[in-house]
């Protein structure tokens, strides 16, 4: 994975990179995560989730190709927990799952030769993996994606609390409906084919937190809530939901 220096490089210090290497890493992940590993190619990372058997989000991350290895761009605070969870499924396979301390996640609104467009939404900008150095752009990234109505991470998604399609995974290209079985696939596919998504995680104006509130950002004047579509209140669906 390239370590080229960008003049506008912005390091996301709250992200970490896991490296999976060894025996048939893609086949291993194919039976676990929501995204089709066939779509994970050089320059084409894919947003994906690891779910409970009931189809609720445990972890979300971006998958990157690096030769025979697969890299996972994930929350730094959840990296060790994700390693442990993936290791439970490894059994006796000759696969190494560990942090890669030589790599960090970078983001910019400006394109660069070795950067990839964020697969979730064209306005999210560009990402690349490189040396974990430079100014921390995590606050700027958070403000930018929330302004677009895009949620991510354990606090916003709520671990084992939100069905993957309620987290807007279909609209943000975080699930394949043709890849075959993975953990949580049955309920996710049923919701999709029966159009049964009745609640969504939304970025809403800041107010007094309630039972449906996941996290508040007073400095940005917004909060993330899981709301029923028939009771949106002051929430406004982002255009990418309205047009889907």
mmCIF file of C-alpha atoms in Angstrom:
data_model
loop_
_atom_site.group_PDB
_atom_site.id
_atom_site.type_symbol
_atom_site.label_atom_id
_atom_site.label_comp_id
_atom_site.label_asym_id
_atom_site.label_seq_id
_atom_site.Cartn_x
_atom_site.Cartn_y
_atom_site.Cartn_z
ATOM 1 C CA UNK A 1 0.000 0.000 0.000
ATOM 2 C CA UNK A 2 1.494 3.347 -1.040
ATOM 3 C CA UNK A 3 3.142 5.671 1.481
ATOM 4 C CA UNK A 4 3.327 8.626 -0.911
ATOM 5 C CA UNK A 5 3.179 12.015 0.778
ATOM 6 C CA UNK A 6 0.293 14.326 -0.075
ATOM 7 C CA UNK A 7 0.562 18.074 0.475
ATOM 8 C CA UNK A 8 -2.996 18.061 1.816
ATOM 9 C CA UNK A 9 -2.545 14.871 3.891
ATOM 10 C CA UNK A 10 -4.908 14.700 6.855
ATOM 11 C CA UNK A 11 -4.424 11.838 9.262
ATOM 12 C CA UNK A 12 -7.510 10.352 10.928
ATOM 13 C CA UNK A 13 -5.959 9.591 14.304
ATOM 14 C CA UNK A 14 -9.107 7.861 15.557
ATOM 15 C CA UNK A 15 -8.780 5.169 12.867
ATOM 16 C CA UNK A 16 -6.532 2.103 12.783
ATOM 17 C CA UNK A 17 -5.543 -0.429 10.131
ATOM 18 C CA UNK A 18 -5.767 -4.189 10.610
ATOM 19 C CA UNK A 19 -3.945 -6.568 8.293
ATOM 20 C CA UNK A 20 -5.292 -10.031 7.497
ATOM 21 C CA UNK A 21 -2.753 -12.291 5.860
ATOM 22 C CA UNK A 22 -2.344 -15.991 5.260
ATOM 23 C CA UNK A 23 -4.505 -18.760 3.888
ATOM 24 C CA UNK A 24 -7.460 -17.642 1.702
ATOM 25 C CA UNK A 25 -8.124 -14.406 3.577
ATOM 26 C CA UNK A 26 -10.802 -13.357 1.101
ATOM 27 C CA UNK A 27 -12.661 -16.627 1.442
ATOM 28 C CA UNK A 28 -12.535 -16.291 5.212
ATOM 29 C CA UNK A 29 -14.033 -12.796 5.156
ATOM 30 C CA UNK A 30 -16.531 -13.631 2.421
ATOM 31 C CA UNK A 31 -18.494 -15.797 4.829
ATOM 32 C CA UNK A 32 -18.462 -13.188 7.587
ATOM 33 C CA UNK A 33 -18.969 -9.633 6.333
ATOM 34 C CA UNK A 34 -21.745 -7.886 4.421
ATOM 35 C CA UNK A 35 -19.671 -6.843 1.412
ATOM 36 C CA UNK A 36 -18.635 -8.997 -1.525
ATOM 37 C CA UNK A 37 -14.856 -9.459 -1.372
ATOM 38 C CA UNK A 38 -14.811 -9.698 -5.166
ATOM 39 C CA UNK A 39 -15.531 -5.957 -5.231
ATOM 40 C CA UNK A 40 -12.518 -5.160 -3.013
ATOM 41 C CA UNK A 41 -9.808 -4.259 -5.511
ATOM 42 C CA UNK A 42 -6.782 -1.959 -5.650
ATOM 43 C CA UNK A 43 -8.078 1.596 -5.530
ATOM 44 C CA UNK A 44 -11.597 0.391 -4.713
ATOM 45 C CA UNK A 45 -12.157 0.010 -0.958
ATOM 46 C CA UNK A 46 -15.597 -1.145 0.151
ATOM 47 C CA UNK A 47 -17.611 -0.192 3.236
ATOM 48 C CA UNK A 48 -18.792 -3.263 5.118
ATOM 49 C CA UNK A 49 -20.114 -4.521 8.417
ATOM 50 C CA UNK A 50 -19.709 -7.465 10.751
ATOM 51 C CA UNK A 51 -23.130 -8.307 12.167
ATOM 52 C CA UNK A 52 -24.782 -10.441 14.792
ATOM 53 C CA UNK A 53 -26.684 -13.510 13.532
ATOM 54 C CA UNK A 54 -29.842 -11.371 13.848
ATOM 55 C CA UNK A 55 -28.433 -8.795 11.408
ATOM 56 C CA UNK A 56 -27.493 -6.066 13.912
ATOM 57 C CA UNK A 57 -24.317 -4.045 13.471
ATOM 58 C CA UNK A 58 -21.323 -4.900 15.654
ATOM 59 C CA UNK A 59 -18.538 -3.214 13.676
ATOM 60 C CA UNK A 60 -18.345 -1.168 10.491
ATOM 61 C CA UNK A 61 -15.166 -0.624 8.476
ATOM 62 C CA UNK A 62 -13.658 -0.224 5.022
ATOM 63 C CA UNK A 63 -11.945 -3.154 3.317
ATOM 64 C CA UNK A 64 -8.821 -2.492 1.225
ATOM 65 C CA UNK A 65 -6.912 -4.811 -1.098
ATOM 66 C CA UNK A 66 -3.142 -5.154 -0.621
ATOM 67 C CA UNK A 67 -1.855 -8.004 -2.719
ATOM 68 C CA UNK A 68 -3.007 -11.262 -1.165
ATOM 69 C CA UNK A 69 -3.730 -9.458 2.111
ATOM 70 C CA UNK A 70 -6.857 -7.554 3.088
ATOM 71 C CA UNK A 71 -6.589 -4.386 5.158
ATOM 72 C CA UNK A 72 -9.378 -3.161 7.424
ATOM 73 C CA UNK A 73 -9.760 0.579 8.017
ATOM 74 C CA UNK A 74 -11.626 0.673 11.353
ATOM 75 C CA UNK A 75 -12.160 2.687 14.527
ATOM 76 C CA UNK A 76 -8.993 2.708 16.613
ATOM 77 C CA UNK A 77 -11.042 2.345 19.802
ATOM 78 C CA UNK A 78 -12.665 -0.822 18.420
ATOM 79 C CA UNK A 79 -9.639 -2.331 16.675
ATOM 80 C CA UNK A 80 -8.667 -4.792 19.404
ATOM 81 C CA UNK A 81 -12.279 -5.895 19.884
ATOM 82 C CA UNK A 82 -12.598 -6.446 16.137
ATOM 83 C CA UNK A 83 -9.415 -8.542 16.105
ATOM 84 C CA UNK A 84 -10.836 -10.686 18.901
ATOM 85 C CA UNK A 85 -14.178 -11.095 17.152
ATOM 86 C CA UNK A 86 -12.637 -12.084 13.825
ATOM 87 C CA UNK A 87 -10.296 -14.472 15.622
ATOM 88 C CA UNK A 88 -13.280 -16.352 17.031
ATOM 89 C CA UNK A 89 -14.213 -17.348 13.476
ATOM 90 C CA UNK A 90 -10.674 -18.175 12.383
ATOM 91 C CA UNK A 91 -10.615 -21.590 14.085
ATOM 92 C CA UNK A 92 -7.529 -23.421 12.804
ATOM 93 C CA UNK A 93 -7.035 -21.455 9.608
ATOM 94 C CA UNK A 94 -3.509 -20.206 9.006
ATOM 95 C CA UNK A 95 -4.549 -16.551 9.075
ATOM 96 C CA UNK A 96 -2.876 -13.724 10.978
ATOM 97 C CA UNK A 97 -5.161 -10.899 12.147
ATOM 98 C CA UNK A 98 -3.363 -7.944 13.729
ATOM 99 C CA UNK A 99 -2.924 -4.192 13.716
ATOM 100 C CA UNK A 100 -0.497 -2.814 11.152
ATOM 101 C CA UNK A 101 1.351 -0.036 13.024
ATOM 102 C CA UNK A 102 3.050 1.156 9.839
ATOM 103 C CA UNK A 103 -0.232 2.279 8.322
ATOM 104 C CA UNK A 104 -2.744 4.950 9.204
ATOM 105 C CA UNK A 105 -5.874 6.287 7.509
ATOM 106 C CA UNK A 106 -5.854 9.621 5.700
ATOM 107 C CA UNK A 107 -8.684 11.702 4.277
ATOM 108 C CA UNK A 108 -9.007 14.745 2.061
ATOM 109 C CA UNK A 109 -11.629 16.491 -0.018
ATOM 110 C CA UNK A 110 -9.071 16.820 -2.813
ATOM 111 C CA UNK A 111 -8.322 13.817 -5.031
ATOM 112 C CA UNK A 112 -4.805 12.407 -5.269
ATOM 113 C CA UNK A 113 -3.116 9.846 -7.491
ATOM 114 C CA UNK A 114 -3.038 7.034 -4.936
ATOM 115 C CA UNK A 115 -6.225 7.939 -3.058
ATOM 116 C CA UNK A 116 -9.595 6.228 -3.482
ATOM 117 C CA UNK A 117 -13.024 7.791 -3.470
ATOM 118 C CA UNK A 118 -15.018 6.946 -0.362
ATOM 119 C CA UNK A 119 -17.445 4.274 -1.614
ATOM 120 C CA UNK A 120 -20.350 5.453 0.535
ATOM 121 C CA UNK A 121 -21.092 8.823 -1.056
ATOM 122 C CA UNK A 122 -19.358 10.876 -3.774
ATOM 123 C CA UNK A 123 -19.219 13.990 -1.599
ATOM 124 C CA UNK A 124 -17.418 12.276 1.285
ATOM 125 C CA UNK A 125 -14.026 12.799 -0.364
ATOM 126 C CA UNK A 126 -10.918 10.662 -0.726
ATOM 127 C CA UNK A 127 -9.082 8.213 1.524
ATOM 128 C CA UNK A 128 -5.710 6.542 1.447
ATOM 129 C CA UNK A 129 -3.507 4.445 3.707
ATOM 130 C CA UNK A 130 -0.006 5.594 4.594
ATOM 131 C CA UNK A 131 2.333 6.378 7.447
ATOM 132 C CA UNK A 132 0.279 7.369 10.528
ATOM 133 C CA UNK A 133 1.629 10.903 10.733
ATOM 134 C CA UNK A 134 0.408 14.437 10.175
ATOM 135 C CA UNK A 135 -2.195 16.742 11.613
ATOM 136 C CA UNK A 136 -5.253 15.041 13.091
ATOM 137 C CA UNK A 137 -8.221 15.677 10.801
ATOM 138 C CA UNK A 138 -10.701 13.564 12.757
ATOM 139 C CA UNK A 139 -12.833 16.546 13.913
ATOM 140 C CA UNK A 140 -13.018 17.928 10.369
ATOM 141 C CA UNK A 141 -13.922 14.510 8.968
ATOM 142 C CA UNK A 142 -16.652 14.027 11.580
ATOM 143 C CA UNK A 143 -18.201 17.422 10.834
ATOM 144 C CA UNK A 144 -18.080 16.802 7.084
ATOM 145 C CA UNK A 145 -19.702 13.367 7.077
ATOM 146 C CA UNK A 146 -22.384 14.331 9.622
ATOM 147 C CA UNK A 147 -23.276 17.332 7.457
ATOM 148 C CA UNK A 148 -23.984 14.786 4.708
ATOM 149 C CA UNK A 149 -26.040 12.619 7.083
ATOM 150 C CA UNK A 150 -23.548 9.744 7.107
ATOM 151 C CA UNK A 151 -23.119 7.868 10.390
ATOM 152 C CA UNK A 152 -20.435 5.371 11.376
ATOM 153 C CA UNK A 153 -18.764 3.805 14.392
ATOM 154 C CA UNK A 154 -19.831 2.064 17.566
ATOM 155 C CA UNK A 155 -21.305 5.114 19.309
ATOM 156 C CA UNK A 156 -23.447 6.201 16.375
ATOM 157 C CA UNK A 157 -24.491 2.778 15.119
ATOM 158 C CA UNK A 158 -24.823 1.255 18.570
ATOM 159 C CA UNK A 159 -23.276 -2.202 18.854
ATOM 160 C CA UNK A 160 -25.894 -4.981 18.680
ATOM 161 C CA UNK A 161 -28.582 -2.280 18.707
ATOM 162 C CA UNK A 162 -29.251 -1.363 15.066
ATOM 163 C CA UNK A 163 -30.156 -3.554 12.138
ATOM 164 C CA UNK A 164 -27.664 -3.059 9.326
ATOM 165 C CA UNK A 165 -30.235 -1.715 6.873
ATOM 166 C CA UNK A 166 -31.475 0.737 9.518
ATOM 167 C CA UNK A 167 -27.916 2.115 9.438
ATOM 168 C CA UNK A 168 -28.490 3.048 5.767
ATOM 169 C CA UNK A 169 -26.154 0.308 4.565
ATOM 170 C CA UNK A 170 -28.134 -0.290 1.374
ATOM 171 C CA UNK A 171 -28.050 3.379 0.357
ATOM 172 C CA UNK A 172 -24.374 3.784 1.290
ATOM 173 C CA UNK A 173 -23.155 0.704 -0.596
ATOM 174 C CA UNK A 174 -22.392 -1.345 2.498
ATOM 175 C CA UNK A 175 -24.053 -4.631 1.595
ATOM 176 C CA UNK A 176 -24.165 -7.103 -1.271
ATOM 177 C CA UNK A 177 -27.438 -8.896 -1.948
ATOM 178 C CA UNK A 178 -25.867 -11.313 -4.430
ATOM 179 C CA UNK A 179 -22.747 -12.611 -2.634
ATOM 180 C CA UNK A 180 -24.318 -15.462 -0.696
ATOM 181 C CA UNK A 181 -24.275 -16.254 3.004
ATOM 182 C CA UNK A 182 -22.576 -14.248 5.742
ATOM 183 C CA UNK A 183 -23.300 -13.690 9.422
ATOM 184 C CA UNK A 184 -26.674 -11.906 9.677
ATOM 185 C CA UNK A 185 -27.479 -12.368 5.986
ATOM 186 C CA UNK A 186 -30.886 -14.015 6.384
ATOM 187 C CA UNK A 187 -32.609 -11.175 8.222
ATOM 188 C CA UNK A 188 -30.814 -8.503 6.188
ATOM 189 C CA UNK A 189 -31.925 -10.048 2.900
ATOM 190 C CA UNK A 190 -35.475 -10.535 4.186
ATOM 191 C CA UNK A 191 -35.756 -6.868 5.167
ATOM 192 C CA UNK A 192 -34.441 -5.804 1.771
ATOM 193 C CA UNK A 193 -36.704 -7.967 -0.334
ATOM 194 C CA UNK A 194 -39.803 -7.223 1.750
ATOM 195 C CA UNK A 195 -38.988 -3.497 2.018
ATOM 196 C CA UNK A 196 -39.357 -3.733 5.787
ATOM 197 C CA UNK A 197 -36.979 -0.928 6.868
ATOM 198 C CA UNK A 198 -39.198 1.184 9.129
ATOM 199 C CA UNK A 199 -36.500 2.990 11.150
ATOM 200 C CA UNK A 200 -33.314 4.794 10.217
ATOM 201 C CA UNK A 201 -30.279 6.274 11.879
ATOM 202 C CA UNK A 202 -30.406 9.976 11.113
ATOM 203 C CA UNK A 203 -28.423 13.101 11.881
ATOM 204 C CA UNK A 204 -30.890 15.522 13.464
ATOM 205 C CA UNK A 205 -30.800 19.003 15.026
ATOM 206 C CA UNK A 206 -29.444 19.031 18.570
ATOM 207 C CA UNK A 207 -32.102 18.685 21.276
ATOM 208 C CA UNK A 208 -32.521 17.115 24.688
ATOM 209 C CA UNK A 209 -31.324 13.488 24.403
ATOM 210 C CA UNK A 210 -34.008 10.825 24.602
ATOM 211 C CA UNK A 211 -34.421 7.079 24.374
ATOM 212 C CA UNK A 212 -33.786 7.080 20.633
ATOM 213 C CA UNK A 213 -30.606 9.213 20.854
ATOM 214 C CA UNK A 214 -27.291 7.491 20.132
ATOM 215 C CA UNK A 215 -24.824 10.352 20.558
ATOM 216 C CA UNK A 216 -24.923 14.162 20.712
ATOM 217 C CA UNK A 217 -22.395 16.607 19.258
ATOM 218 C CA UNK A 218 -23.069 19.981 20.928
ATOM 219 C CA UNK A 219 -20.141 21.614 19.125
ATOM 220 C CA UNK A 220 -21.753 20.751 15.780
ATOM 221 C CA UNK A 221 -25.347 21.338 16.842
ATOM 222 C CA UNK A 222 -26.449 17.832 15.829
ATOM 223 C CA UNK A 223 -27.212 14.427 17.272
ATOM 224 C CA UNK A 224 -27.644 10.911 15.897
ATOM 225 C CA UNK A 225 -30.987 9.235 16.511
ATOM 226 C CA UNK A 226 -32.777 6.076 15.426
ATOM 227 C CA UNK A 227 -36.202 7.284 14.303
ATOM 228 C CA UNK A 228 -39.235 5.641 12.826
ATOM 229 C CA UNK A 229 -39.988 6.818 9.309
ATOM 230 C CA UNK A 230 -43.563 7.581 10.331
ATOM 231 C CA UNK A 231 -42.362 9.760 13.220
ATOM 232 C CA UNK A 232 -39.475 11.797 11.864
ATOM 233 C CA UNK A 233 -40.324 14.999 13.746
ATOM 234 C CA UNK A 234 -37.701 17.632 12.924
ATOM 235 C CA UNK A 235 -35.446 15.121 11.152
ATOM 236 C CA UNK A 236 -34.943 15.492 7.415
ATOM 237 C CA UNK A 237 -33.960 12.519 5.320
ATOM 238 C CA UNK A 238 -30.757 13.176 3.357
ATOM 239 C CA UNK A 239 -31.102 13.339 -0.416
ATOM 240 C CA UNK A 240 -29.350 10.033 -0.876
ATOM 241 C CA UNK A 241 -32.139 8.354 1.116
ATOM 242 C CA UNK A 242 -34.962 10.277 -0.523
ATOM 243 C CA UNK A 243 -33.652 9.412 -3.977
ATOM 244 C CA UNK A 244 -32.952 5.740 -3.265
#
